[in-house]
Structures are given as C-alpha cells and as structure tokens.
CSV table of C-alpha atoms in Angstrom, one decimal:
chain,number,residue,atom,x,y,z
M,1,MET,CA,-79.8,18.3,-3.1
M,2,PRO,CA,-79.6,15.5,-0.5
M,3,SER,CA,-80.8,12.1,-1.6
M,4,LEU,CA,-84.2,11.2,0.0
M,5,HIS,CA,-83.5,7.6,-0.7
M,6,PRO,CA,-79.8,7.1,0.3
M,7,VAL,CA,-77.9,4.1,-0.9
M,8,VAL,CA,-77.5,1.9,2.2
M,9,ILE,CA,-75.3,-1.2,2.6
M,10,ALA,CA,-75.1,-3.0,6.0
M,11,ARG,CA,-73.5,-6.4,6.5
M,12,VAL,CA,-72.1,-8.7,9.1
M,13,VAL,CA,-69.1,-10.5,7.7
M,14,ASP,CA,-67.0,-13.4,9.1
M,15,GLY,CA,-63.6,-12.5,10.5
M,16,SER,CA,-61.4,-9.4,9.8
M,17,LEU,CA,-62.8,-6.9,7.4
M,18,MET,CA,-59.6,-5.8,5.7
M,19,PRO,CA,-58.8,-6.1,2.8
M,20,LYS,CA,-62.3,-7.6,2.3
M,21,VAL,CA,-64.0,-4.2,2.6
M,22,GLU,CA,-62.8,-3.3,-0.9
M,23,ARG,CA,-63.6,-6.6,-2.4
M,24,ALA,CA,-65.4,-9.6,-1.0
M,25,ALA,CA,-67.5,-7.8,1.7
M,26,LEU,CA,-69.1,-5.5,-0.8
M,27,LEU,CA,-69.0,-7.6,-4.0
M,28,GLY,CA,-69.0,-11.2,-2.9
M,29,GLU,CA,-71.3,-13.4,-0.8
M,30,GLY,CA,-74.4,-12.9,-2.9
M,31,TRP,CA,-74.5,-9.2,-2.6
M,32,ASN,CA,-75.9,-7.7,-5.8
M,33,PRO,CA,-74.5,-4.3,-6.6
M,34,ALA,CA,-77.2,-3.6,-9.1
M,35,SER,CA,-79.9,-3.9,-6.4
M,36,ASP,CA,-78.2,-1.8,-3.8
M,37,VAL,CA,-76.7,0.9,-5.9
M,38,SER,CA,-79.6,1.4,-8.2
M,39,ARG,CA,-79.7,5.1,-7.5
M,40,PRO,CA,-76.1,6.4,-7.8
M,41,CYS,CA,-75.4,9.9,-6.6
M,42,ALA,CA,-75.2,12.6,-9.3
M,43,PRO,CA,-71.5,13.7,-9.6
M,44,GLY,CA,-70.9,16.9,-7.6
M,45,VAL,CA,-73.6,16.2,-5.0
M,46,VAL,CA,-71.3,14.5,-2.4
M,47,GLY,CA,-69.0,17.1,-0.7
M,48,ALA,CA,-67.8,14.9,2.2
M,49,VAL,CA,-66.7,11.3,2.5
M,50,LEU,CA,-66.0,10.1,6.0
M,51,ARG,CA,-64.6,6.6,6.7
M,52,PHE,CA,-64.1,5.1,10.1
M,53,GLU,CA,-62.3,1.9,10.8
M,54,GLY,CA,-62.4,0.2,14.2
M,55,ILE,CA,-59.3,-1.9,14.9
M,56,VAL,CA,-58.7,-4.5,17.6
M,57,ARG,CA,-56.3,-3.1,20.2
M,58,ARG,CA,-53.7,-5.1,22.1
M,59,GLY,CA,-54.7,-3.9,25.5
M,60,GLU,CA,-58.2,-4.4,26.9
M,61,ARG,CA,-59.4,-4.0,30.5
M,62,SER,CA,-60.0,-7.3,32.2
M,63,GLU,CA,-62.9,-7.3,34.7
M,64,ALA,CA,-61.6,-10.6,36.0
M,65,HIS,CA,-58.3,-8.8,36.8
M,66,GLY,CA,-59.5,-5.8,38.7
M,67,GLY,CA,-59.8,-3.7,35.6
M,68,ASP,CA,-56.1,-3.8,34.8
M,69,GLU,CA,-55.1,-3.8,31.1
M,70,ARG,CA,-54.1,-7.3,29.9
M,71,GLU,CA,-52.6,-8.2,26.5
M,72,LEU,CA,-55.0,-9.6,23.9
M,73,LEU,CA,-54.4,-11.9,21.0
M,74,ALA,CA,-57.8,-11.3,19.4
M,75,LEU,CA,-61.5,-10.6,20.0
M,76,ASP,CA,-64.2,-13.1,19.3
M,77,TYR,CA,-67.3,-11.3,18.1
M,78,GLN,CA,-70.5,-13.1,18.9
M,79,THR,CA,-73.5,-12.1,16.8
M,80,TYR,CA,-77.2,-13.0,17.4
M,81,ASP,CA,-78.1,-14.0,13.9
M,82,PRO,CA,-79.9,-12.9,11.8
M,83,MET,CA,-81.0,-10.1,14.2
M,84,ALA,CA,-77.6,-8.5,14.2
M,85,GLU,CA,-77.6,-7.9,10.5
M,86,CYS,CA,-81.2,-6.8,10.5
M,87,GLU,CA,-80.7,-4.3,13.3
M,88,LEU,CA,-77.4,-3.1,11.6
M,89,ARG,CA,-79.4,-2.5,8.3
M,90,ALA,CA,-82.3,-0.9,10.0
M,91,LEU,CA,-79.9,1.5,11.9
M,92,ALA,CA,-78.1,2.3,8.7
M,93,ARG,CA,-81.3,3.2,6.9
M,94,GLN,CA,-82.6,5.3,9.8
M,95,ILE,CA,-79.3,7.2,10.2
M,96,ALA,CA,-79.0,7.7,6.4
M,97,GLU,CA,-82.5,9.2,6.2
M,98,GLU,CA,-82.3,11.3,9.4
M,99,HIS,CA,-79.1,12.9,8.3
M,100,ALA,CA,-80.0,13.2,4.6
M,101,LEU,CA,-76.9,11.2,3.6
M,102,SER,CA,-76.1,10.3,0.0
M,103,SER,CA,-74.9,6.9,1.2
M,104,LEU,CA,-74.0,4.8,4.2
M,105,THR,CA,-72.0,1.6,4.3
M,106,ALA,CA,-71.6,-0.3,7.5
M,107,LEU,CA,-69.7,-3.6,7.9
M,108,HIS,CA,-69.1,-5.5,11.2
M,109,SER,CA,-67.1,-8.6,11.8
M,110,ARG,CA,-68.4,-11.9,13.2
M,111,GLY,CA,-66.1,-14.3,14.9
M,112,ARG,CA,-62.3,-13.9,15.5
M,113,VAL,CA,-60.5,-10.8,14.6
M,114,ALA,CA,-56.8,-10.6,15.6
M,115,VAL,CA,-55.1,-7.6,17.2
M,116,GLY,CA,-54.4,-4.9,14.6
M,117,GLU,CA,-57.1,-6.1,12.3
M,118,VAL,CA,-60.3,-4.2,11.3
M,119,SER,CA,-63.6,-5.3,12.9
M,120,PHE,CA,-65.8,-2.4,11.9
M,121,VAL,CA,-66.0,-0.1,8.9
M,122,LEU,CA,-68.4,2.8,8.4
M,123,ILE,CA,-68.4,4.9,5.3
M,124,VAL,CA,-70.7,7.9,5.1
M,125,LYS,CA,-71.1,10.2,2.1
M,126,SER,CA,-73.1,13.5,2.3
M,127,PRO,CA,-73.3,16.9,0.7
M,128,HIS,CA,-71.6,18.6,3.6
M,129,ARG,CA,-69.2,17.7,6.3
M,130,ALA,CA,-71.4,18.5,9.3
M,131,GLU,CA,-74.0,15.9,8.5
M,132,ALA,CA,-71.4,13.3,7.8
M,133,ILE,CA,-69.8,13.8,11.2
M,134,ALA,CA,-73.1,13.9,13.1
M,135,ALA,CA,-74.3,10.7,11.3
M,136,MET,CA,-71.1,8.9,12.1
M,137,SER,CA,-71.2,9.7,15.8
M,138,ALA,CA,-74.9,8.8,16.0
M,139,PHE,CA,-74.4,5.5,14.1
M,140,ILE,CA,-71.7,4.3,16.4
M,141,ASP,CA,-73.5,5.4,19.6
M,142,ARG,CA,-76.7,3.5,18.4
M,143,LEU,CA,-74.7,0.5,17.3
M,144,LYS,CA,-73.4,0.1,20.8
M,145,GLN,CA,-77.0,0.1,22.1
M,146,ASP,CA,-79.1,-1.7,19.6
M,147,VAL,CA,-77.1,-4.1,17.5
M,148,PRO,CA,-76.7,-7.5,19.2
M,149,ILE,CA,-73.0,-8.1,18.9
M,150,TRP,CA,-70.7,-9.0,21.8
M,151,LYS,CA,-67.0,-9.2,22.1
M,152,LYS,CA,-65.1,-11.8,24.0
M,153,PRO,CA,-61.4,-11.3,24.6
M,154,VAL,CA,-58.9,-14.0,23.7
M,155,TRP,CA,-56.0,-13.3,26.1
M,156,LYS,CA,-52.4,-13.9,25.3
Z,1,MET,CA,-95.8,-21.4,31.8
Z,2,GLU,CA,-92.0,-21.8,31.4
Z,3,VAL,CA,-90.1,-19.4,29.1
Z,4,ASP,CA,-86.5,-20.0,28.0
Z,5,VAL,CA,-84.5,-16.7,27.7
Z,6,LEU,CA,-81.3,-16.7,25.5
Z,7,LEU,CA,-78.3,-15.1,27.1
Z,8,PHE,CA,-75.2,-13.5,25.4
Z,9,GLY,CA,-72.0,-11.7,26.4
Z,10,ALA,CA,-71.4,-11.0,30.1
Z,11,ALA,CA,-74.9,-12.4,31.0
Z,12,ALA,CA,-74.0,-15.8,29.5
Z,13,THR,CA,-70.6,-15.7,31.1
Z,14,ARG,CA,-72.1,-15.0,34.5
Z,15,GLU,CA,-74.6,-17.8,34.2
Z,16,LYS,CA,-72.1,-20.2,32.5
Z,17,SER,CA,-75.0,-20.9,30.1
Z,18,ASP,CA,-76.5,-19.6,26.9
Z,19,ARG,CA,-80.0,-19.6,28.4
Z,20,VAL,CA,-82.0,-19.5,31.6
Z,21,THR,CA,-85.6,-20.6,32.3
Z,22,VAL,CA,-88.2,-18.6,34.1
Z,23,VAL,CA,-91.6,-19.6,35.4
Z,24,VAL,CA,-94.4,-17.1,34.7
Z,25,GLY,CA,-98.2,-17.1,34.8
Z,26,ALA,CA,-100.5,-17.7,31.9
Z,27,GLU,CA,-100.4,-15.2,28.9
Z,28,PRO,CA,-97.2,-13.5,30.1
Z,29,THR,CA,-95.9,-10.2,28.8
Z,30,VAL,CA,-92.4,-8.8,28.4
Z,31,GLN,CA,-92.8,-7.1,31.8
Z,32,ASP,CA,-93.8,-10.4,33.4
Z,33,VAL,CA,-90.7,-12.1,32.0
Z,34,LEU,CA,-88.4,-9.3,33.1
Z,35,ARG,CA,-90.0,-9.4,36.6
Z,36,ALA,CA,-89.4,-13.1,36.7
Z,37,LEU,CA,-85.8,-12.7,35.6
Z,38,HIS,CA,-85.2,-10.2,38.4
Z,39,ALA,CA,-86.8,-12.5,41.0
Z,40,GLN,CA,-85.6,-15.9,39.9
Z,41,HIS,CA,-82.1,-15.1,38.6
Z,42,PRO,CA,-80.7,-12.4,40.9
Z,43,ASP,CA,-77.2,-13.1,39.5
Z,44,LEU,CA,-78.4,-11.5,36.2
Z,45,ARG,CA,-79.5,-8.2,37.8
Z,46,PHE,CA,-76.3,-6.5,36.7
Z,47,ALA,CA,-77.4,-7.0,33.1
Z,48,LEU,CA,-81.2,-6.7,33.5
Z,49,PRO,CA,-83.1,-3.6,32.4
Z,50,PRO,CA,-85.9,-2.0,34.5
Z,51,VAL,CA,-89.2,-4.0,34.3
Z,52,GLU,CA,-91.3,-1.0,33.3
Z,53,THR,CA,-89.1,0.4,30.4
Z,54,GLY,CA,-86.8,-2.6,29.6
Z,55,ARG,CA,-86.9,-4.5,26.4
Z,56,LEU,CA,-86.4,-8.1,25.3
Z,57,ALA,CA,-85.9,-9.5,21.8
Z,58,VAL,CA,-88.9,-11.7,20.9
Z,59,ASN,CA,-88.5,-13.5,17.6
Z,60,GLN,CA,-85.4,-11.3,17.0
Z,61,SER,CA,-87.2,-8.0,17.3
Z,62,PHE,CA,-87.0,-5.6,20.3
Z,63,VAL,CA,-90.3,-5.4,22.2
Z,64,ARG,CA,-91.3,-3.8,25.6
Z,65,GLY,CA,-94.0,-3.6,28.2
Z,66,GLY,CA,-97.3,-5.4,27.5
Z,67,HIS,CA,-96.1,-7.3,24.4
Z,68,PRO,CA,-97.3,-10.9,24.8
Z,69,ILE,CA,-94.9,-13.9,25.0
Z,70,ARG,CA,-96.4,-17.0,23.4
Z,71,GLU,CA,-95.5,-20.6,23.5
Z,72,GLY,CA,-92.6,-21.2,21.0
Z,73,ASP,CA,-91.5,-17.6,20.8
Z,74,GLU,CA,-87.7,-17.1,20.8
Z,75,VAL,CA,-87.0,-14.8,23.7
Z,76,ALA,CA,-83.5,-13.2,24.2
Z,77,LEU,CA,-82.0,-10.8,26.7
Z,78,ILE,CA,-80.0,-8.2,24.6
Z,79,THR,CA,-78.0,-6.0,27.0
Z,80,LEU,CA,-74.5,-4.7,27.3
Z,81,VAL,CA,-73.7,-5.1,23.6
Z,82,GLY,CA,-70.3,-4.3,22.6
Z,83,GLY,CA,-69.9,-4.0,18.8
Z,84,GLY,CA,-68.0,-1.4,16.9
C,1,MET,CA,-50.3,4.2,25.4
C,2,PRO,CA,-50.7,7.2,23.1
C,3,SER,CA,-47.6,8.3,21.2
C,4,LEU,CA,-46.2,11.5,22.6
C,5,HIS,CA,-44.4,12.1,19.3
C,6,PRO,CA,-47.1,11.4,16.7
C,7,VAL,CA,-46.2,10.9,13.1
C,8,VAL,CA,-47.3,14.0,11.2
C,9,ILE,CA,-47.5,14.6,7.5
C,10,ALA,CA,-48.9,17.8,6.1
C,11,ARG,CA,-48.6,18.8,2.5
C,12,VAL,CA,-50.0,21.2,-0.1
C,13,VAL,CA,-50.2,19.5,-3.5
C,14,ASP,CA,-51.0,20.7,-7.0
C,15,GLY,CA,-54.4,19.8,-8.3
C,16,SER,CA,-56.8,17.0,-7.3
C,17,LEU,CA,-55.6,14.7,-4.6
C,18,MET,CA,-57.1,11.4,-5.8
C,19,PRO,CA,-55.6,9.0,-6.6
C,20,LYS,CA,-52.5,10.8,-5.6
C,21,VAL,CA,-53.2,10.4,-1.9
C,22,GLU,CA,-52.2,6.8,-2.0
C,23,ARG,CA,-49.2,7.3,-4.2
C,24,ALA,CA,-47.5,10.5,-5.3
C,25,ALA,CA,-48.7,12.8,-2.5
C,26,LEU,CA,-47.3,10.6,0.2
C,27,LEU,CA,-44.4,9.0,-1.6
C,28,GLY,CA,-43.4,11.4,-4.3
C,29,GLU,CA,-42.2,15.0,-4.6
C,30,GLY,CA,-39.2,14.5,-2.3
C,31,TRP,CA,-41.1,13.3,0.7
C,32,ASN,CA,-38.9,10.8,2.5
C,33,PRO,CA,-40.9,8.1,4.3
C,34,ALA,CA,-38.0,7.2,6.4
C,35,SER,CA,-37.8,10.6,8.0
C,36,ASP,CA,-41.5,11.1,8.6
C,37,VAL,CA,-42.4,7.6,9.8
C,38,SER,CA,-39.3,6.9,11.9
C,39,ARG,CA,-41.5,6.0,14.9
C,40,PRO,CA,-44.1,3.6,13.6
C,41,CYS,CA,-46.9,2.7,16.0
C,42,ALA,CA,-46.6,-0.6,17.8
C,43,PRO,CA,-49.3,-2.9,16.4
C,44,GLY,CA,-52.4,-2.9,18.5
C,45,VAL,CA,-52.0,0.7,19.7
C,46,VAL,CA,-54.3,2.2,17.1
C,47,GLY,CA,-58.0,1.5,17.7
C,48,ALA,CA,-59.5,4.0,15.4
C,49,VAL,CA,-58.7,5.3,11.9
C,50,LEU,CA,-60.7,8.2,10.6
C,51,ARG,CA,-60.4,9.5,7.1
C,52,PHE,CA,-62.1,12.6,5.8
C,53,GLU,CA,-62.2,13.6,2.1
C,54,GLY,CA,-63.5,16.9,1.0
C,55,ILE,CA,-64.9,16.9,-2.6
C,56,VAL,CA,-65.7,19.8,-4.9
C,57,ARG,CA,-69.5,20.1,-5.2
C,58,ARG,CA,-71.3,21.1,-8.3
C,59,GLY,CA,-73.4,23.8,-6.6
C,60,GLU,CA,-71.9,26.8,-4.8
C,61,ARG,CA,-73.6,29.9,-3.6
C,62,SER,CA,-72.7,32.9,-5.7
C,63,GLU,CA,-72.5,36.2,-3.9
C,64,ALA,CA,-72.6,38.0,-7.2
C,65,HIS,CA,-76.0,36.4,-7.9
C,66,GLY,CA,-77.8,37.2,-4.6
C,67,GLY,CA,-76.7,34.0,-2.9
C,68,ASP,CA,-78.4,31.6,-5.3
C,69,GLU,CA,-76.7,28.3,-6.1
C,70,ARG,CA,-74.9,28.3,-9.5
C,71,GLU,CA,-73.3,25.4,-11.3
C,72,LEU,CA,-69.6,25.0,-10.9
C,73,LEU,CA,-67.0,23.5,-13.2
C,74,ALA,CA,-64.2,23.6,-10.7
C,75,LEU,CA,-62.6,25.5,-7.8
C,76,ASP,CA,-59.3,27.2,-8.1
C,77,TYR,CA,-57.5,27.0,-4.8
C,78,GLN,CA,-55.1,29.9,-4.2
C,79,THR,CA,-52.4,29.3,-1.5
C,80,TYR,CA,-50.1,31.8,0.0
C,81,ASP,CA,-46.8,29.9,-0.3
C,82,PRO,CA,-44.9,28.8,1.6
C,83,MET,CA,-47.0,30.0,4.6
C,84,ALA,CA,-50.0,27.7,3.7
C,85,GLU,CA,-47.9,24.5,4.0
C,86,CYS,CA,-46.1,25.9,7.1
C,87,GLU,CA,-49.4,26.6,8.9
C,88,LEU,CA,-50.9,23.3,7.7
C,89,ARG,CA,-48.0,21.5,9.2
C,90,ALA,CA,-48.0,23.5,12.4
C,91,LEU,CA,-51.7,22.9,12.8
C,92,ALA,CA,-51.2,19.2,12.2
C,93,ARG,CA,-48.5,18.9,14.8
C,94,GLN,CA,-50.5,20.9,17.4
C,95,ILE,CA,-53.7,18.9,16.9
C,96,ALA,CA,-51.8,15.6,16.9
C,97,GLU,CA,-50.2,16.5,20.2
C,98,GLU,CA,-53.2,18.0,21.9
C,99,HIS,CA,-55.3,14.9,21.1
C,100,ALA,CA,-52.5,12.4,21.7
C,101,LEU,CA,-52.9,10.9,18.3
C,102,SER,CA,-50.8,8.1,16.9
C,103,SER,CA,-50.6,9.9,13.5
C,104,LEU,CA,-52.2,12.7,11.4
C,105,THR,CA,-51.9,13.1,7.7
C,106,ALA,CA,-53.3,16.3,6.0
C,107,LEU,CA,-53.2,17.1,2.3
C,108,HIS,CA,-54.7,20.1,0.6
C,109,SER,CA,-54.9,20.9,-3.1
C,110,ARG,CA,-53.4,24.0,-4.7
C,111,GLY,CA,-54.8,25.2,-8.1
C,112,ARG,CA,-57.7,23.8,-10.0
C,113,VAL,CA,-59.8,20.9,-8.8
C,114,ALA,CA,-62.8,19.8,-10.9
C,115,VAL,CA,-66.3,19.1,-9.5
C,116,GLY,CA,-66.3,15.6,-8.0
C,117,GLU,CA,-62.6,15.5,-7.3
C,118,VAL,CA,-60.9,15.5,-3.9
C,119,SER,CA,-59.3,18.7,-2.6
C,120,PHE,CA,-58.7,17.9,1.0
C,121,VAL,CA,-57.8,14.7,2.8
C,122,LEU,CA,-57.3,14.2,6.6
C,123,ILE,CA,-56.4,10.9,8.1
C,124,VAL,CA,-56.2,10.5,11.8
C,125,LYS,CA,-55.2,7.4,13.8
C,126,SER,CA,-55.6,7.2,17.6
C,127,PRO,CA,-56.0,4.6,20.3
C,128,HIS,CA,-59.8,5.4,20.7
C,129,ARG,CA,-62.5,6.8,18.6
C,130,ALA,CA,-63.4,9.8,20.7
C,131,GLU,CA,-60.0,11.5,20.3
C,132,ALA,CA,-60.0,10.8,16.5
C,133,ILE,CA,-63.4,12.5,16.0
C,134,ALA,CA,-62.5,15.4,18.3
C,135,ALA,CA,-59.2,15.9,16.5
C,136,MET,CA,-60.8,15.8,13.1
C,137,SER,CA,-63.4,18.4,13.9
C,138,ALA,CA,-60.8,20.7,15.6
C,139,PHE,CA,-58.4,20.3,12.7
C,140,ILE,CA,-61.0,21.3,10.1
C,141,ASP,CA,-62.3,24.3,12.2
C,142,ARG,CA,-58.8,25.6,12.6
C,143,LEU,CA,-57.9,25.0,9.0
C,144,LYS,CA,-60.7,27.3,8.0
C,145,GLN,CA,-59.3,30.0,10.3
C,146,ASP,CA,-55.6,29.8,10.1
C,147,VAL,CA,-54.3,28.2,6.9
C,148,PRO,CA,-54.1,30.8,4.1
C,149,ILE,CA,-55.9,29.0,1.3
C,150,TRP,CA,-58.7,30.6,-0.7
C,151,LYS,CA,-61.1,29.1,-3.2
C,152,LYS,CA,-62.3,30.9,-6.4
C,153,PRO,CA,-65.2,29.4,-8.2
C,154,VAL,CA,-64.9,28.5,-11.9
C,155,TRP,CA,-68.5,28.8,-13.1
C,156,LYS,CA,-70.0,26.7,-15.8
U,1,MET,CA,-43.6,55.3,5.5
U,2,GLU,CA,-45.6,53.4,2.9
U,3,VAL,CA,-46.5,49.7,3.5
U,4,ASP,CA,-47.7,47.4,0.7
U,5,VAL,CA,-50.3,44.9,2.0
U,6,LEU,CA,-50.9,41.7,0.0
U,7,LEU,CA,-54.5,40.7,-0.6
U,8,PHE,CA,-56.1,37.4,-1.3
U,9,GLY,CA,-59.5,35.9,-1.9
U,10,ALA,CA,-62.5,38.1,-1.5
U,11,ALA,CA,-60.4,41.1,-0.4
U,12,ALA,CA,-58.3,40.9,-3.7
U,13,THR,CA,-61.5,40.5,-5.7
U,14,ARG,CA,-63.1,43.6,-4.1
U,15,GLU,CA,-59.9,45.7,-4.8
U,16,LYS,CA,-59.4,44.2,-8.2
U,17,SER,CA,-55.7,43.9,-7.1
U,18,ASP,CA,-53.4,41.6,-5.2
U,19,ARG,CA,-52.1,44.5,-3.0
U,20,VAL,CA,-52.9,47.9,-1.6
U,21,THR,CA,-50.6,50.6,-0.1
U,22,VAL,CA,-51.1,52.4,3.1
U,23,VAL,CA,-49.3,55.4,4.5
U,24,VAL,CA,-48.3,55.1,8.1
U,25,GLY,CA,-46.0,57.0,10.5
U,26,ALA,CA,-42.5,56.1,11.4
U,27,GLU,CA,-41.9,52.8,13.2
U,28,PRO,CA,-45.4,51.4,12.6
U,29,THR,CA,-46.9,48.4,14.3
U,30,VAL,CA,-49.5,45.8,13.2
U,31,GLN,CA,-52.2,48.0,14.8
U,32,ASP,CA,-51.0,51.0,12.9
U,33,VAL,CA,-51.3,49.2,9.6
U,34,LEU,CA,-54.7,47.8,10.5
U,35,ARG,CA,-55.9,51.3,11.5
U,36,ALA,CA,-54.6,52.7,8.2
U,37,LEU,CA,-56.3,50.0,6.2
U,38,HIS,CA,-59.6,50.8,7.9
U,39,ALA,CA,-59.2,54.6,7.2
U,40,GLN,CA,-57.6,54.5,3.8
U,41,HIS,CA,-59.3,51.5,2.2
U,42,PRO,CA,-62.9,51.5,3.5
U,43,ASP,CA,-63.9,49.1,0.7
U,44,LEU,CA,-61.9,46.4,2.6
U,45,ARG,CA,-63.7,46.9,5.9
U,46,PHE,CA,-65.8,43.8,5.2
U,47,ALA,CA,-62.6,41.8,5.4
U,48,LEU,CA,-60.7,43.7,8.0
U,49,PRO,CA,-60.2,42.4,11.6
U,50,PRO,CA,-60.5,44.8,14.6
U,51,VAL,CA,-57.4,46.9,15.1
U,52,GLU,CA,-56.9,45.9,18.8
U,53,THR,CA,-57.1,42.1,18.4
U,54,GLY,CA,-56.6,41.6,14.6
U,55,ARG,CA,-53.6,39.9,13.0
U,56,LEU,CA,-51.6,40.3,9.9
U,57,ALA,CA,-49.0,38.0,8.3
U,58,VAL,CA,-45.6,39.6,8.5
U,59,ASN,CA,-42.9,37.6,6.7
U,60,GLN,CA,-45.5,34.7,6.5
U,61,SER,CA,-46.1,34.5,10.2
U,62,PHE,CA,-49.2,35.7,12.1
U,63,VAL,CA,-48.5,38.6,14.4
U,64,ARG,CA,-50.7,41.1,16.3
U,65,GLY,CA,-50.8,44.3,18.3
U,66,GLY,CA,-47.5,46.1,18.8
U,67,HIS,CA,-45.4,43.9,16.5
U,68,PRO,CA,-43.2,46.3,14.5
U,69,ILE,CA,-43.4,46.5,10.7
U,70,ARG,CA,-40.0,47.3,9.1
U,71,GLU,CA,-38.9,48.4,5.7
U,72,GLY,CA,-38.9,45.4,3.4
U,73,ASP,CA,-41.2,43.2,5.5
U,74,GLU,CA,-43.7,41.1,3.5
U,75,VAL,CA,-47.1,42.1,4.9
U,76,ALA,CA,-50.3,40.2,4.1
U,77,LEU,CA,-54.0,40.4,5.1
U,78,ILE,CA,-55.1,36.9,5.8
U,79,THR,CA,-58.8,36.8,6.4
U,80,LEU,CA,-61.8,34.9,5.2
U,81,VAL,CA,-59.8,31.8,4.3
U,82,GLY,CA,-61.7,29.0,2.7
U,83,GLY,CA,-59.7,25.8,2.6
U,84,GLY,CA,-61.0,22.3,3.4
C-alpha cells in the first residue's frame, strides 16, 4: 500500500552535511518535524531503505590543466537562492509521487565542503527495492539538470 | 530594452562577471533574450541552450519560448549545473 | 584510484540486524577489525556511499491462499550453514572486485525477524556513484540466486 | 547406491521433510542425481533445475554436470532461495 502523499523533506544546508544529517539539518534551523512528518508510514509498509551520500573526492579534473586530475582541498558549492531549495523540494515531491515512495529526504550543501566530507544525502523509503533504486537514480539525474547548484574547486 | 542576465558556474568564470547585459526589442520573450545572448556574447555559447527549446530562470522559475520578460524581472542563465 | 583489494565484510547474523549493524554485527562475535580493515581507503578516494536496508513488510503473498496478501508477524530466515556465509562472502568479494569498489559490507539475518525490522544490510563505497549503484543491484540479484537463505512466513 | 538429498524452503515444505532419498547407479554424477530426483520425486519438479545445466550443492559447494557424488558426500538441493 504505497503512500499517495509521501513524506518529503528537501533542504539546502550550509557546509558539510555530516554529522548534521542526523541532527541539525533535519531538526534545527526552523524545520518543524510536526508539519513535515504528519503522516508517518504504518509499520511494515516500508520494505526498502536506500541512502546515498555524495562525498567530496580529492581528485577532480581541471579544465584549466588539460583535463588532468589535480588535488583538491575542498569544493565551494554556489547555490542560486532561494531557487535551489525550491527546485530541490519540487524535484523531491515529484520523484516521491512518481515512484510511489513512502518518503524521500534530500539534503545538499551550500558553501565550502572539505575533501572527504559529505555534500549530498538522499534517503528513499519505499515498499519494494525496485522503486527505491529507480527513484534514487532518477533523482540524482534530475538534480544535475534542474537544481541550480554549481561547484567550484578549491585547489591544494 | 536592456536585460541583465545573471551568470553562475562556468559561464560566470568565462565572463569574469556574475552578469551580462543584452539589448533586445520591446516586449521581449525568453527566445529573444537567448537569441541576443548568442549574438552579443559569443563567449557564452558553450553554455547557451538552443533558442527554440532553451530555458531561462525568470524570477527564479524555469520558463521557455514565448514567455515575456518584463522590466524588473530577475533573469538568470541556469546551465551546466553540478550539484550532487 | 579504485582499490584493487577492496575491504570486504560479509556475515550472517542471528535475528534482526538493527541496531546491531553499527555495533555487534561489525565489532562483536569474534570479528577482528584489524584483520578486515587492514587497508583503509585514503581520504578523498571514496565519492559515493550507498546503503541499502531490507525490512520485513507486514504484507506477503500467501501461495496457500491463492496469492492474496496476508498479514505477517515475522519472517523466519533459514540458512544452510556454513554455506550461506561462505557464498555471501564469495559474492561480496567478487562484486567488490568486479566493480572496483573501495569496500563492501553485507549482513543477512538468520532466524526470526519481526515485521518492521531489518533483515539485510548492504553498504557499498566507491569512487563514483555509477559503480556503487551497479554493484548494489548486481549484489542483490546474485544474492537471490546463489546464497542459500530461505524465508518462511510467520502469519498473524 | 542411495543418495540423501537435503531440502530447504518450498521444496522441504512440499515434501514435509528436510530430505529425500534417491536410488542411483554406481559412481553417480550430479546429472544422475538430478535425473533420479525428476523420476523418483515428481512432486519436487516445481523446484528442480534442468538435468543438463542444473546444480546441486555437494559438500556445501555448487557443482554441476559430471561432478561425481561419493559415499558420505553432503548433497543439497539449493533452489528458489529468497534472501535479501
């Protein structure tokens, strides 16, 4: 029995996401759990939980250096506000409904995130595995097309 | 009429600026602004979408084609995003 | 720079996996972290962490009832020991090497797992997202073919 | 020679037993045991793989075709698994 009104949380958050994901990003900064999680899933409905974390890698191709890999210190994520969060939220709602998810949580960093730190988190819950995987892939593909976030390398 | 177009990412880096200005006729549309960007800022072509199907953000929403651009609208070129 | 010798952990564990995953399943029961994680990834190599949890759902089709959904209390997972853990481990090593992962952790329950509890966890780390997703899908498909684990419904 | 074959899951449920016995000739192979399962335990056909390509677990490893089955080997039918 997939939820027709999935729980959706989508936020743009300053800096690295971990360990904020479990605390501040979801619970702090004015986010009201009561409003967003007003329709909790019945126990036993969710059969698959899929969580993706994107982490800043040390090596990034530099166009200014003929495409060679150079060593990074960090990425600076520039967001076009508030459109970035609006598009992130709209995408989250659309994917959650298209794939009949139980819930979708998407968090993306704004500003500087050091190598090895988390800049993107996506958590999808659904009755079955197949929809969770399809939803995750679709979300990330669309994120890279439609959500106005750019990354600028900070070279070592 | 003059329209300021906000730039981000690689487009802003190429122009060394966070915006460019284009000159368009009266009552311009998204297509008119895209056509003017192609003609007046050829350096940006690597980042510009096709005039017929391309989109701009106007007042922070994606719009295309014949959508009108009015005095005071916030117009932005949103291409080559790189989140995730 | 993908690791050619990925860190691989694969275990069959009695009962529900959560919250054991973070504690006992990895650290207890004789598992020696020093031996399994002797080659930690260099920071900045991993760009994607993908975690899948399989959860026992309340509804399961009953063949004895014409394929209708009936309500479950739990699933009893029967494992053919020690082959189940051997095959799980072999599969983990093979998938980790085929997809050039940085690490793969796979845990599966043995015995009774109640509705709403976790019976399977897969955690994949890799330089890029695409390999992580491909490895996860391949692992689960192969698990369902090759690892001798059966589930028996405990009806309400 | 008689060979005990361990059953699990739906196969065990159908037979109401965790094993069945088949009678085979001397020096049997995996194919011989599969052929005997098809002939002597038709109730199990829903769970049996094809003789030519099918596998059994012998001493807890998957083997096929001409692999020999010896006195004292642990033989198991591993089909329709359902983990994950």
